[in-house]
Coordinates of N, CA, C and O in Angstrom, one line a residue:
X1 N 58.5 120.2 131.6 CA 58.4 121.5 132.2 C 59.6 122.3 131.7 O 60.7 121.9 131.9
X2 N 59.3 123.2 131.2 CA 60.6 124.3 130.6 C 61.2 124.6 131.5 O 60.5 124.5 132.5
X3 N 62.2 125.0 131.8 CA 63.3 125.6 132.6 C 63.4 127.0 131.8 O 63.7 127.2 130.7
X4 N 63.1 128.0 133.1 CA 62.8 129.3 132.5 C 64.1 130.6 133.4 O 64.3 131.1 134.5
X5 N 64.7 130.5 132.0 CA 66.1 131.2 132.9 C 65.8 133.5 132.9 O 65.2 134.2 132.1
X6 N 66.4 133.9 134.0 CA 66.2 135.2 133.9 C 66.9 136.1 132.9 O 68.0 136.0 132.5
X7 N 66.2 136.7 132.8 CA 66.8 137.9 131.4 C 67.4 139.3 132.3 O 66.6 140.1 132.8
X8 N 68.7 139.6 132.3 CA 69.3 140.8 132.7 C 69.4 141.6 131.8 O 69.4 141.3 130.6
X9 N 69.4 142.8 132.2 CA 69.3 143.7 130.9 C 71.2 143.8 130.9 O 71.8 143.4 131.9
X10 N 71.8 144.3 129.8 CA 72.7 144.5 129.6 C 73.1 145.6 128.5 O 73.1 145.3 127.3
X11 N 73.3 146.8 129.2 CA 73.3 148.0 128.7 C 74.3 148.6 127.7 O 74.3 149.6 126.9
X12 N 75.4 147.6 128.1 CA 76.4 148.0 127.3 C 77.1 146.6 127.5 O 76.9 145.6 128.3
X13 N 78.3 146.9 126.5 CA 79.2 145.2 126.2 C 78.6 144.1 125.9 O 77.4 144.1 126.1
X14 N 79.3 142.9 125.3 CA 78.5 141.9 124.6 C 78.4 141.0 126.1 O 79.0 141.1 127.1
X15 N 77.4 139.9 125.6 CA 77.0 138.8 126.6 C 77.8 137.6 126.1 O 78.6 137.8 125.1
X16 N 77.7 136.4 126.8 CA 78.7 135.6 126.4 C 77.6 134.6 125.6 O 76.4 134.5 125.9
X17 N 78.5 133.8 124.3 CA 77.5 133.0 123.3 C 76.0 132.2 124.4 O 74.8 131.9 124.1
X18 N 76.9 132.1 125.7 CA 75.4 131.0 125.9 C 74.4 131.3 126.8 O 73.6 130.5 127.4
X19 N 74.6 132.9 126.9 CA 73.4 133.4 126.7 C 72.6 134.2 126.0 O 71.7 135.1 126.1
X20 N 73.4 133.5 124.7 CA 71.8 134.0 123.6 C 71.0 133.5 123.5 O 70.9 132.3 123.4
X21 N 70.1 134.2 123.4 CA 68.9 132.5 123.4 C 67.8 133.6 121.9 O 67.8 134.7 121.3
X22 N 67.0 132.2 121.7 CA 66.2 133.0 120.7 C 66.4 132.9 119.3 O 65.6 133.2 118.5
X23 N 67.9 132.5 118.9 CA 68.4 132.9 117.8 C 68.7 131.7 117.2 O 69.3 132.0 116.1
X24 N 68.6 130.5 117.4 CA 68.7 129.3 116.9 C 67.9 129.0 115.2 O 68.6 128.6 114.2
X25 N 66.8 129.4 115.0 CA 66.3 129.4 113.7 C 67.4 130.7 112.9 O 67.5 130.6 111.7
X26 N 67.9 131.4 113.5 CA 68.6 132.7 112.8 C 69.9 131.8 112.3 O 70.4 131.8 111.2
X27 N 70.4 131.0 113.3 CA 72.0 130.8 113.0 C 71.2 129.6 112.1 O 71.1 129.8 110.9
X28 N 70.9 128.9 112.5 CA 70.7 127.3 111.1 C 69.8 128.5 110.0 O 68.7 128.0 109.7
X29 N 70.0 129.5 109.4 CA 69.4 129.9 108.3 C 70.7 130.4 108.0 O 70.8 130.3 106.8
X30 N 71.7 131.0 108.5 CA 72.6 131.3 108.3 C 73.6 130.7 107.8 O 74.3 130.9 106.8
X31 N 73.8 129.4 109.0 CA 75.0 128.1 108.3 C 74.2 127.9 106.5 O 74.9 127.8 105.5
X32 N 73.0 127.9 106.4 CA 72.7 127.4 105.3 C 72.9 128.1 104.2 O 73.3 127.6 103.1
X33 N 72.8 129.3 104.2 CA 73.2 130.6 103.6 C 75.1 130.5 103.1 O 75.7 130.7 102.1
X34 N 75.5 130.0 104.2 CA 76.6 130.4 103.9 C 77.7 128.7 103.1 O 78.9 128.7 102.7
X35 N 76.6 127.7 103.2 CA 77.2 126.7 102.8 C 77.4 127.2 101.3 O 78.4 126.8 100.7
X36 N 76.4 128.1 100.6 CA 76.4 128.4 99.2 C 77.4 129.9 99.1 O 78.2 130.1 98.2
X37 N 77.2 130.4 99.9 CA 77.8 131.7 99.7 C 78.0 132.9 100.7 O 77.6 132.6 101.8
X38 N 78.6 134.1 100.6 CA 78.7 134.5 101.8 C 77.4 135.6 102.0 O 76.5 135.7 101.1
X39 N 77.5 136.3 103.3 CA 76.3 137.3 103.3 C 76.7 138.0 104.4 O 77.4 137.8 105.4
X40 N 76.1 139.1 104.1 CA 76.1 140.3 105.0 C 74.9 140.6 106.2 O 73.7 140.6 106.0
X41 N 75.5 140.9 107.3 CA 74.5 140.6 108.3 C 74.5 142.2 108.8 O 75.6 142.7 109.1
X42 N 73.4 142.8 108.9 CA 73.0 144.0 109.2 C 72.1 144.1 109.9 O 71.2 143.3 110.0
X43 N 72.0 145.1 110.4 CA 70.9 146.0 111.5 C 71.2 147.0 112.0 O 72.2 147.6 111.5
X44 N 70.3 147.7 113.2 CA 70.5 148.6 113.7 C 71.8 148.0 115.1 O 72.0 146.9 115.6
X45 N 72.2 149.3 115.5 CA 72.9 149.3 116.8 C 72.2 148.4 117.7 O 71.0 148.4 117.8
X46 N 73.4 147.7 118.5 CA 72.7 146.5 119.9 C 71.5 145.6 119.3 O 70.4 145.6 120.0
X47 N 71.5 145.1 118.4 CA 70.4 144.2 117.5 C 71.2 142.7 118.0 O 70.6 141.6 117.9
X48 N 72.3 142.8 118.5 CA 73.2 141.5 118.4 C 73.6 140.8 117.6 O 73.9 139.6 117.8
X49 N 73.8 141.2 116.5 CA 74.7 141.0 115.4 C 75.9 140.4 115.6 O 76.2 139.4 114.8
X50 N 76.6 140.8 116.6 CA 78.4 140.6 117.1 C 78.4 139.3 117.7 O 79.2 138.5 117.4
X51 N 76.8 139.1 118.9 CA 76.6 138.4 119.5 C 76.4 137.0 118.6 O 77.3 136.1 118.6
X52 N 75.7 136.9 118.1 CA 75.1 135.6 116.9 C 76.4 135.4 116.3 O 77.0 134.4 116.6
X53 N 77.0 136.1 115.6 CA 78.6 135.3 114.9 C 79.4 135.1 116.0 O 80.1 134.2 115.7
X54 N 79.7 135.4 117.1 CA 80.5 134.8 118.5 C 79.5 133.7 118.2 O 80.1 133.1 117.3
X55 N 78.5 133.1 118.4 CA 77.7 132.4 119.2 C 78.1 131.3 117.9 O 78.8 130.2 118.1
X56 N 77.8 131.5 117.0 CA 78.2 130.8 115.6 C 79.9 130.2 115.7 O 80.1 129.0 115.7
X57 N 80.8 130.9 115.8 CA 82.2 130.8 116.0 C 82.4 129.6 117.2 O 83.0 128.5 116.9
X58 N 82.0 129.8 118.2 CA 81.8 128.7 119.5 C 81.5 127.9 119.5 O 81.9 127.0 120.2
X59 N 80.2 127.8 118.4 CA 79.8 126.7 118.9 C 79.5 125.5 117.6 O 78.9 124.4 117.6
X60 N 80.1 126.3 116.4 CA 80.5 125.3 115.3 C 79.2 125.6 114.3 O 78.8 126.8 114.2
X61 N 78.7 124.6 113.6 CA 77.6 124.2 112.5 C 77.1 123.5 113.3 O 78.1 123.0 114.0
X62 N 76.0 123.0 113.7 CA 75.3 122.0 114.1 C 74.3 121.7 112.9 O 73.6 122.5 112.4
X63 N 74.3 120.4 112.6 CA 73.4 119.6 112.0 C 72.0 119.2 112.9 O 72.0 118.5 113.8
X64 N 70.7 120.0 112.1 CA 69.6 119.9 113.3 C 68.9 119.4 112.2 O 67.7 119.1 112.4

């Protein structure tokens, strides 16, 4: 049975790495990206951008 955690909105300021959720296929495409080279990560405003490299910085490379 999944354990289903609540979503606050947060209007402004960043969230802390461990509650990003969702973005796990994004960061393991990323470490892999970057084992070869570097890359530029873009979007629009509050996309969480800032959020995913905190979340990356914290919590290392994981081998999945």
């Amino acid at each position: 049975m999944a354990v289903q955690q609540r979503l606050r909105a947060n209007p402004g300021g960043e969230i802390a790495p461990a509650e990003v959720f969702g973005r796990d296929t994004l960061i393991q495409n990323l470490w892999r990206v970057l084992e070869r080279q570097s890359l530029v990560l873009s979007a629009e405003r509050r996309m969480g951008k800032t959020c995913v490299v905190k979340k990356m910085t914290k919590e290392g490379k994981r081998i999945i």
